[in-house]
């Protein structure tokens, strides 16, 4: 993961290629955590996104606590972030 993190997503260059930009359908990337259908809809768009990896990395590095980023829910990201921090701690 990159060490130079931009915390405001509006200034992240990868966002220009995001599949969710311009999505006019009724798709929420901040769905109710219990709404599995809405989560699946957002994840389906992320699945075709050319910058999903960059998006996920950004969300983990900046510890985004809500929303679907890089095709992952907050709970899924917490697990990835925990492993990422453990790796950093092991390496130091
Ligand atoms: S991975 Fe999903 S949330 Fe992230 S930029 Fe792509 S479509 Fe948007």
Tab-separated table of N, CA, C and O and ligand atoms in Angstrom:
chain	number	residue	atom	x	y	z
A	1	UNK	N	0.831	-1.176	0.000
A	1	UNK	CA	0.000	0.000	0.000
A	1	UNK	C	0.883	1.250	0.000
A	1	UNK	O	1.950	1.256	0.575
A	2	UNK	N	0.387	2.268	-0.641
A	2	UNK	CA	1.152	3.503	-0.746
A	2	UNK	C	1.258	4.175	0.611
A	2	UNK	O	0.382	4.054	1.449
A	3	UNK	N	2.339	4.886	0.815
A	3	UNK	CA	2.512	5.548	2.102
A	3	UNK	C	2.064	7.005	2.061
A	3	UNK	O	1.842	7.609	3.094
A	4	UNK	N	1.950	7.572	0.860
A	4	UNK	CA	1.545	8.967	0.733
A	4	UNK	C	0.049	9.019	0.443
A	4	UNK	O	-0.377	8.888	-0.685
A	5	UNK	N	-0.744	9.202	1.462
A	5	UNK	CA	-2.185	9.075	1.342
A	5	UNK	C	-2.852	10.444	1.277
A	5	UNK	O	-2.564	11.323	2.074
A	6	UNK	N	-3.749	10.600	0.306
A	6	UNK	CA	-4.583	11.787	0.244
A	6	UNK	C	-5.888	11.445	0.955
A	6	UNK	O	-6.596	10.542	0.557
A	7	UNK	N	-6.199	12.167	2.017
A	7	UNK	CA	-7.355	11.801	2.821
A	7	UNK	C	-8.675	12.294	2.236
A	7	UNK	O	-9.726	11.793	2.585
A	8	UNK	N	-8.606	13.274	1.356
A	8	UNK	CA	-9.828	13.752	0.715
A	8	UNK	C	-9.934	13.076	-0.647
A	8	UNK	O	-9.134	13.338	-1.541
A	9	UNK	N	-10.931	12.205	-0.791
A	9	UNK	CA	-11.057	11.418	-2.021
A	9	UNK	C	-11.196	12.301	-3.253
A	9	UNK	O	-10.823	11.905	-4.350
A	10	UNK	N	-11.669	13.518	-3.096
A	10	UNK	CA	-11.841	14.396	-4.256
A	10	UNK	C	-10.508	14.714	-4.920
A	10	UNK	O	-10.460	15.097	-6.071
A	11	UNK	N	-9.413	14.551	-4.191
A	11	UNK	CA	-8.101	14.854	-4.738
A	11	UNK	C	-7.335	13.596	-5.146
A	11	UNK	O	-6.152	13.658	-5.444
A	12	UNK	N	-7.996	12.471	-5.160
A	12	UNK	CA	-7.364	11.229	-5.583
A	12	UNK	C	-7.545	11.077	-7.094
A	12	UNK	O	-8.675	11.051	-7.583
A	13	UNK	N	-6.454	10.974	-7.837
A	13	UNK	CA	-6.538	10.952	-9.301
A	13	UNK	C	-7.239	9.708	-9.830
A	13	UNK	O	-7.873	9.759	-10.885
A	14	UNK	N	-7.158	8.584	-9.116
A	14	UNK	CA	-7.789	7.362	-9.598
A	14	UNK	C	-9.300	7.522	-9.709
A	14	UNK	O	-9.954	6.847	-10.490
A	15	UNK	N	-9.834	8.441	-8.944
A	15	UNK	CA	-11.283	8.629	-8.910
A	15	UNK	C	-11.849	9.031	-10.277
A	15	UNK	O	-13.012	8.770	-10.570
A	16	UNK	N	-11.008	9.639	-11.118
A	16	UNK	CA	-11.469	10.061	-12.448
A	16	UNK	C	-11.931	8.878	-13.290
A	16	UNK	O	-12.745	9.044	-14.191
A	17	UNK	N	-11.399	7.676	-13.010
A	17	UNK	CA	-11.760	6.485	-13.785
A	17	UNK	C	-12.767	5.601	-13.054
A	17	UNK	O	-13.019	4.463	-13.467
A	18	UNK	N	-13.333	6.096	-11.983
A	18	UNK	CA	-14.244	5.289	-11.167
A	18	UNK	C	-15.525	4.923	-11.916
A	18	UNK	O	-16.136	5.767	-12.561
A	19	UNK	N	-15.891	3.660	-11.816
A	19	UNK	CA	-17.122	3.194	-12.455
A	19	UNK	C	-18.363	3.805	-11.815
A	19	UNK	O	-19.415	3.901	-12.451
A	20	UNK	N	-18.247	4.246	-10.588
A	20	UNK	CA	-19.417	4.800	-9.895
A	20	UNK	C	-19.657	6.271	-10.241
A	20	UNK	O	-20.716	6.805	-9.924
A	21	UNK	N	-18.696	6.892	-10.909
A	21	UNK	CA	-18.910	8.277	-11.313
A	21	UNK	C	-19.979	8.310	-12.392
A	21	UNK	O	-19.908	7.575	-13.368
A	22	UNK	N	-20.939	9.136	-12.216
A	22	UNK	CA	-21.978	9.266	-13.237
A	22	UNK	C	-23.036	8.196	-13.181
A	22	UNK	O	-23.883	8.119	-14.067
A	23	UNK	N	-22.993	7.331	-12.170
A	23	UNK	CA	-24.046	6.322	-12.031
A	23	UNK	C	-25.332	7.039	-11.649
A	23	UNK	O	-25.398	7.666	-10.595
A	24	UNK	N	-26.292	6.992	-12.542
A	24	UNK	CA	-27.530	7.727	-12.285
A	24	UNK	C	-28.637	6.813	-11.766
A	24	UNK	O	-29.696	7.278	-11.376
A	25	UNK	N	-28.368	5.508	-11.805
A	25	UNK	CA	-29.380	4.584	-11.298
A	25	UNK	C	-29.534	4.794	-9.790
A	25	UNK	O	-28.751	5.496	-9.172
A	26	UNK	N	-30.498	4.124	-9.244
A	26	UNK	CA	-30.745	4.244	-7.816
A	26	UNK	C	-29.828	3.290	-7.055
A	26	UNK	O	-30.274	2.353	-6.395
A	27	UNK	N	-28.521	3.548	-7.167
A	27	UNK	CA	-27.538	2.717	-6.483
A	27	UNK	C	-26.854	3.557	-5.427
A	27	UNK	O	-26.309	4.613	-5.719
A	28	UNK	N	-26.894	3.064	-4.202
A	28	UNK	CA	-26.235	3.778	-3.114
A	28	UNK	C	-24.936	3.074	-2.753
A	28	UNK	O	-24.910	1.853	-2.582
A	29	UNK	N	-23.880	3.848	-2.616
A	29	UNK	CA	-22.608	3.296	-2.154
A	29	UNK	C	-22.479	3.466	-0.634
A	29	UNK	O	-21.436	3.141	-0.066
A	30	UNK	N	-23.540	3.967	-0.035
A	30	UNK	CA	-23.613	4.048	1.427
A	30	UNK	C	-24.951	3.438	1.861
A	30	UNK	O	-25.784	4.106	2.474
A	31	UNK	N	-25.140	2.160	1.526
A	31	UNK	CA	-26.415	1.512	1.833
A	31	UNK	C	-26.564	1.189	3.316
A	31	UNK	O	-25.573	1.136	4.056
A	32	UNK	N	-27.788	0.962	3.697
A	32	UNK	CA	-28.055	0.441	5.046
A	32	UNK	C	-27.291	-0.883	5.183
A	32	UNK	O	-27.377	-1.738	4.293
A	33	UNK	N	-26.551	-1.079	6.264
A	33	UNK	CA	-25.768	-2.318	6.437
A	33	UNK	C	-26.614	-3.593	6.401
A	33	UNK	O	-26.075	-4.675	6.153
A	34	UNK	N	-27.909	-3.456	6.636
A	34	UNK	CA	-28.791	-4.630	6.602
A	34	UNK	C	-29.393	-4.865	5.219
A	34	UNK	O	-30.029	-5.897	4.987
A	35	UNK	N	-29.230	-3.926	4.314
A	35	UNK	CA	-29.850	-4.006	2.990
A	35	UNK	C	-28.921	-4.756	2.027
A	35	UNK	O	-28.135	-4.157	1.295
A	36	UNK	N	-29.025	-6.074	2.047
A	36	UNK	CA	-28.119	-6.906	1.251
A	36	UNK	C	-28.294	-6.680	-0.238
A	36	UNK	O	-27.335	-6.783	-1.017
A	37	UNK	N	-29.517	-6.354	-0.652
A	37	UNK	CA	-29.763	-6.097	-2.065
A	37	UNK	C	-29.033	-4.836	-2.524
A	37	UNK	O	-28.388	-4.821	-3.584
A	38	UNK	N	-29.114	-3.792	-1.735
A	38	UNK	CA	-28.433	-2.541	-2.075
A	38	UNK	C	-26.918	-2.729	-2.056
A	38	UNK	O	-26.201	-2.197	-2.912
A	39	UNK	N	-26.425	-3.500	-1.101
A	39	UNK	CA	-24.987	-3.775	-1.031
A	39	UNK	C	-24.544	-4.532	-2.281
A	39	UNK	O	-23.522	-4.216	-2.888
A	40	UNK	N	-25.346	-5.501	-2.695
A	40	UNK	CA	-25.011	-6.288	-3.893
A	40	UNK	C	-25.006	-5.406	-5.134
A	40	UNK	O	-24.159	-5.585	-6.028
A	41	UNK	N	-25.924	-4.466	-5.217
A	41	UNK	CA	-25.966	-3.554	-6.364
A	41	UNK	C	-24.682	-2.720	-6.435
A	41	UNK	O	-24.087	-2.567	-7.505
A	42	UNK	N	-24.268	-2.173	-5.326
A	42	UNK	CA	-23.047	-1.366	-5.303
A	42	UNK	C	-21.837	-2.227	-5.642
A	42	UNK	O	-20.977	-1.841	-6.441
A	43	UNK	N	-21.779	-3.424	-5.067
A	43	UNK	CA	-20.643	-4.311	-5.322
A	43	UNK	C	-20.566	-4.719	-6.787
A	43	UNK	O	-19.473	-4.907	-7.330
A	44	UNK	N	-21.713	-4.846	-7.439
A	44	UNK	CA	-21.727	-5.224	-8.859
A	44	UNK	C	-21.063	-4.149	-9.700
A	44	UNK	O	-20.355	-4.454	-10.671
A	45	UNK	N	-21.255	-2.912	-9.347
A	45	UNK	CA	-20.595	-1.824	-10.079
A	45	UNK	C	-19.106	-1.834	-9.777
A	45	UNK	O	-18.272	-1.700	-10.671
A	46	UNK	N	-18.761	-2.014	-8.530
A	46	UNK	CA	-17.342	-2.083	-8.160
A	46	UNK	C	-16.630	-3.227	-8.898
A	46	UNK	O	-15.448	-3.092	-9.241
A	47	UNK	N	-17.343	-4.307	-9.155
A	47	UNK	CA	-16.727	-5.471	-9.793
A	47	UNK	C	-16.220	-5.149	-11.192
A	47	UNK	O	-15.306	-5.807	-11.687
A	48	UNK	N	-16.791	-4.143	-11.818
A	48	UNK	CA	-16.348	-3.784	-13.171
A	48	UNK	C	-15.507	-2.510	-13.171
A	48	UNK	O	-15.215	-1.957	-14.226
A	49	UNK	N	-15.135	-2.070	-12.015
A	49	UNK	CA	-14.425	-0.790	-11.897
A	49	UNK	C	-12.923	-0.972	-12.151
A	49	UNK	O	-12.282	-1.808	-11.513
A	50	UNK	N	-12.353	-0.171	-13.038
A	50	UNK	CA	-10.923	-0.313	-13.341
A	50	UNK	C	-10.003	0.177	-12.224
A	50	UNK	O	-8.806	-0.091	-12.261
A	51	UNK	N	-10.558	0.904	-11.276
A	51	UNK	CA	-9.717	1.423	-10.185
A	51	UNK	C	-10.147	0.865	-8.824
A	51	UNK	O	-9.908	1.483	-7.784
A	52	UNK	N	-10.746	-0.314	-8.841
A	52	UNK	CA	-11.230	-0.915	-7.591
A	52	UNK	C	-10.091	-1.129	-6.593
A	52	UNK	O	-10.263	-0.906	-5.386
A	53	UNK	N	-8.949	-1.536	-7.088
A	53	UNK	CA	-7.810	-1.785	-6.194
A	53	UNK	C	-7.350	-0.488	-5.526
A	53	UNK	O	-7.116	-0.454	-4.307
A	54	UNK	N	-7.235	0.565	-6.320
A	54	UNK	CA	-6.824	1.867	-5.767
A	54	UNK	C	-7.859	2.376	-4.765
A	54	UNK	O	-7.519	2.933	-3.713
A	55	UNK	N	-9.124	2.185	-5.104
A	55	UNK	CA	-10.216	2.624	-4.233
A	55	UNK	C	-10.164	1.887	-2.895
A	55	UNK	O	-10.258	2.498	-1.827
A	56	UNK	N	-9.996	0.578	-2.965
A	56	UNK	CA	-9.943	-0.217	-1.735
A	56	UNK	C	-8.741	0.178	-0.889
A	56	UNK	O	-8.857	0.350	0.338
A	57	UNK	N	-7.599	0.342	-1.525
A	57	UNK	CA	-6.390	0.743	-0.796
A	57	UNK	C	-6.601	2.076	-0.098
A	57	UNK	O	-6.264	2.244	1.081
A	58	UNK	N	-7.173	3.013	-0.824
A	58	UNK	CA	-7.419	4.341	-0.239
A	58	UNK	C	-8.349	4.219	0.983
A	58	UNK	O	-8.101	4.821	2.034
A	59	UNK	N	-9.422	3.451	0.831
A	59	UNK	CA	-10.396	3.326	1.915
A	59	UNK	C	-9.781	2.677	3.154
A	59	UNK	O	-10.092	3.058	4.286
A	60	UNK	N	-8.888	1.718	2.928
A	60	UNK	CA	-8.249	1.049	4.066
A	60	UNK	C	-7.224	1.966	4.715
A	60	UNK	O	-7.175	2.095	5.934
A	61	UNK	N	-6.426	2.618	3.894
A	61	UNK	CA	-5.398	3.496	4.457
A	61	UNK	C	-6.000	4.679	5.210
A	61	UNK	O	-5.427	5.158	6.185
A	62	UNK	N	-7.131	5.165	4.728
A	62	UNK	CA	-7.758	6.318	5.377
A	62	UNK	C	-8.831	5.886	6.370
A	62	UNK	O	-9.532	6.725	6.930
A	63	UNK	N	-8.985	4.574	6.543
A	63	UNK	CA	-9.888	4.005	7.549
A	63	UNK	C	-11.324	4.495	7.397
A	63	UNK	O	-11.934	4.970	8.367
A	64	UNK	N	-11.848	4.360	6.180
A	64	UNK	CA	-13.247	4.749	5.936
A	64	UNK	C	-14.167	3.779	6.679
A	64	UNK	O	-14.083	2.573	6.489
A	65	UNK	N	-15.030	4.311	7.508
A	65	UNK	CA	-15.855	3.452	8.366
A	65	UNK	C	-17.242	3.172	7.793
A	65	UNK	O	-17.988	2.365	8.351
A	66	UNK	N	-17.564	3.817	6.694
A	66	UNK	CA	-18.887	3.610	6.105
A	66	UNK	C	-18.769	3.454	4.600
A	66	UNK	O	-17.803	3.902	3.989
A	67	UNK	N	-19.795	2.877	4.014
A	67	UNK	CA	-19.891	2.818	2.568
A	67	UNK	C	-19.180	1.630	1.940
A	67	UNK	O	-18.437	0.903	2.591
A	68	UNK	N	-19.485	1.447	0.666
A	68	UNK	CA	-18.832	0.408	-0.126
A	68	UNK	C	-17.686	1.065	-0.879
A	68	UNK	O	-17.904	2.003	-1.647
A	69	UNK	N	-16.491	0.586	-0.662
A	69	UNK	CA	-15.295	1.092	-1.340
A	69	UNK	C	-14.539	-0.104	-1.877
A	69	UNK	O	-14.309	-1.080	-1.136
A	70	UNK	N	-14.159	-0.041	-3.132
A	70	UNK	CA	-13.393	-1.154	-3.703
A	70	UNK	C	-14.135	-2.476	-3.623
A	70	UNK	O	-13.515	-3.529	-3.562
A	71	UNK	N	-15.442	-2.424	-3.632
A	71	UNK	CA	-16.239	-3.649	-3.596
A	71	UNK	C	-16.319	-4.304	-2.232
A	71	UNK	O	-16.708	-5.471	-2.125
A	72	UNK	N	-15.951	-3.591	-1.195
A	72	UNK	CA	-15.940	-4.171	0.146
A	72	UNK	C	-16.773	-3.343	1.127
A	72	UNK	O	-16.736	-2.106	1.093
A	73	UNK	N	-17.434	-4.041	1.999
A	73	UNK	CA	-18.225	-3.407	3.058
A	73	UNK	C	-17.286	-2.939	4.179
A	73	UNK	O	-16.122	-3.373	4.246
A	74	UNK	N	-17.781	-2.108	5.080
A	74	UNK	CA	-16.951	-1.694	6.215
A	74	UNK	C	-16.425	-2.881	7.028
A	74	UNK	O	-15.254	-2.904	7.413
A	75	UNK	N	-17.259	-3.870	7.241
A	75	UNK	CA	-16.828	-5.044	8.017
A	75	UNK	C	-15.703	-5.782	7.291
A	75	UNK	O	-14.707	-6.178	7.902
A	76	UNK	N	-15.857	-5.943	5.987
A	76	UNK	CA	-14.819	-6.627	5.209
A	76	UNK	C	-13.515	-5.824	5.242
A	76	UNK	O	-12.424	-6.387	5.338
A	77	UNK	N	-13.638	-4.509	5.141
A	77	UNK	CA	-12.431	-3.665	5.161
A	77	UNK	C	-11.748	-3.699	6.523
A	77	UNK	O	-10.519	-3.645	6.605
A	78	UNK	N	-12.531	-3.766	7.586
A	78	UNK	CA	-11.916	-3.814	8.919
A	78	UNK	C	-11.002	-5.027	9.041
A	78	UNK	O	-9.917	-4.962	9.607
A	79	UNK	N	-11.455	-6.135	8.491
A	79	UNK	CA	-10.651	-7.358	8.529
A	79	UNK	C	-9.357	-7.176	7.731
A	79	UNK	O	-8.269	-7.551	8.189
A	80	UNK	N	-9.480	-6.600	6.538
A	80	UNK	CA	-8.287	-6.364	5.704
A	80	UNK	C	-7.355	-5.392	6.400
A	80	UNK	O	-6.138	-5.587	6.429
A	81	UNK	N	-7.915	-4.343	6.991
A	81	UNK	CA	-7.095	-3.322	7.655
A	81	UNK	C	-6.350	-3.915	8.858
A	81	UNK	O	-5.194	-3.609	9.099
A	82	UNK	N	-7.039	-4.795	9.588
A	82	UNK	CA	-6.396	-5.440	10.734
A	82	UNK	C	-5.157	-6.228	10.290
A	82	UNK	O	-4.090	-6.122	10.871
A	83	UNK	N	-5.321	-6.984	9.201
A	83	UNK	CA	-4.176	-7.761	8.690
A	83	UNK	C	-3.074	-6.835	8.192
A	83	UNK	O	-1.894	-7.116	8.375
A	84	UNK	N	-3.465	-5.730	7.542
A	84	UNK	CA	-2.490	-4.762	7.021
A	84	UNK	C	-1.672	-4.168	8.176
A	84	UNK	O	-0.447	-4.093	8.115
A	85	UNK	N	-2.338	-3.799	9.251
A	85	UNK	CA	-1.639	-3.228	10.406
A	85	UNK	C	-0.724	-4.268	11.046
A	85	UNK	O	0.402	-3.970	11.430
A	86	UNK	N	-1.204	-5.505	11.118
A	86	UNK	CA	-0.364	-6.578	11.683
A	86	UNK	C	0.904	-6.762	10.863
A	86	UNK	O	1.992	-6.958	11.410
A	87	UNK	N	0.759	-6.678	9.533
A	87	UNK	CA	1.935	-6.813	8.649
A	87	UNK	C	2.912	-5.682	8.891
A	87	UNK	O	4.129	-5.888	8.943
A	88	UNK	N	2.408	-4.473	9.044
A	88	UNK	CA	3.272	-3.312	9.293
A	88	UNK	C	4.004	-3.494	10.626
A	88	UNK	O	5.206	-3.256	10.722
A	89	UNK	N	3.262	-3.948	11.637
A	89	UNK	CA	3.872	-4.130	12.957
A	89	UNK	C	4.931	-5.220	12.935
A	89	UNK	O	5.964	-5.105	13.572
A	90	UNK	N	4.664	-6.283	12.181
A	90	UNK	CA	5.657	-7.363	12.069
A	90	UNK	C	6.918	-6.894	11.375
A	90	UNK	O	8.020	-7.282	11.728
A	91	UNK	N	6.734	-6.015	10.379
A	91	UNK	CA	7.881	-5.532	9.582
A	91	UNK	C	8.713	-4.498	10.316
A	91	UNK	O	9.849	-4.237	9.939
A	92	UNK	N	8.156	-3.903	11.365
A	92	UNK	CA	8.911	-2.830	12.044
A	92	UNK	C	9.671	-3.358	13.257
A	92	UNK	O	9.574	-4.465	13.652
B	1	LIG	S1	-14.420	0.379	-6.624
B	1	LIG	FE1	-16.573	0.922	-6.435
B	1	LIG	S2	-16.670	2.628	-5.003
B	1	LIG	FE2	-14.548	2.432	-5.697
B	1	LIG	S3	-14.331	3.824	-7.392
B	1	LIG	FE3	-14.855	1.833	-8.238
B	1	LIG	S4	-17.076	1.778	-8.442
B	1	LIG	FE4	-16.548	3.499	-7.091
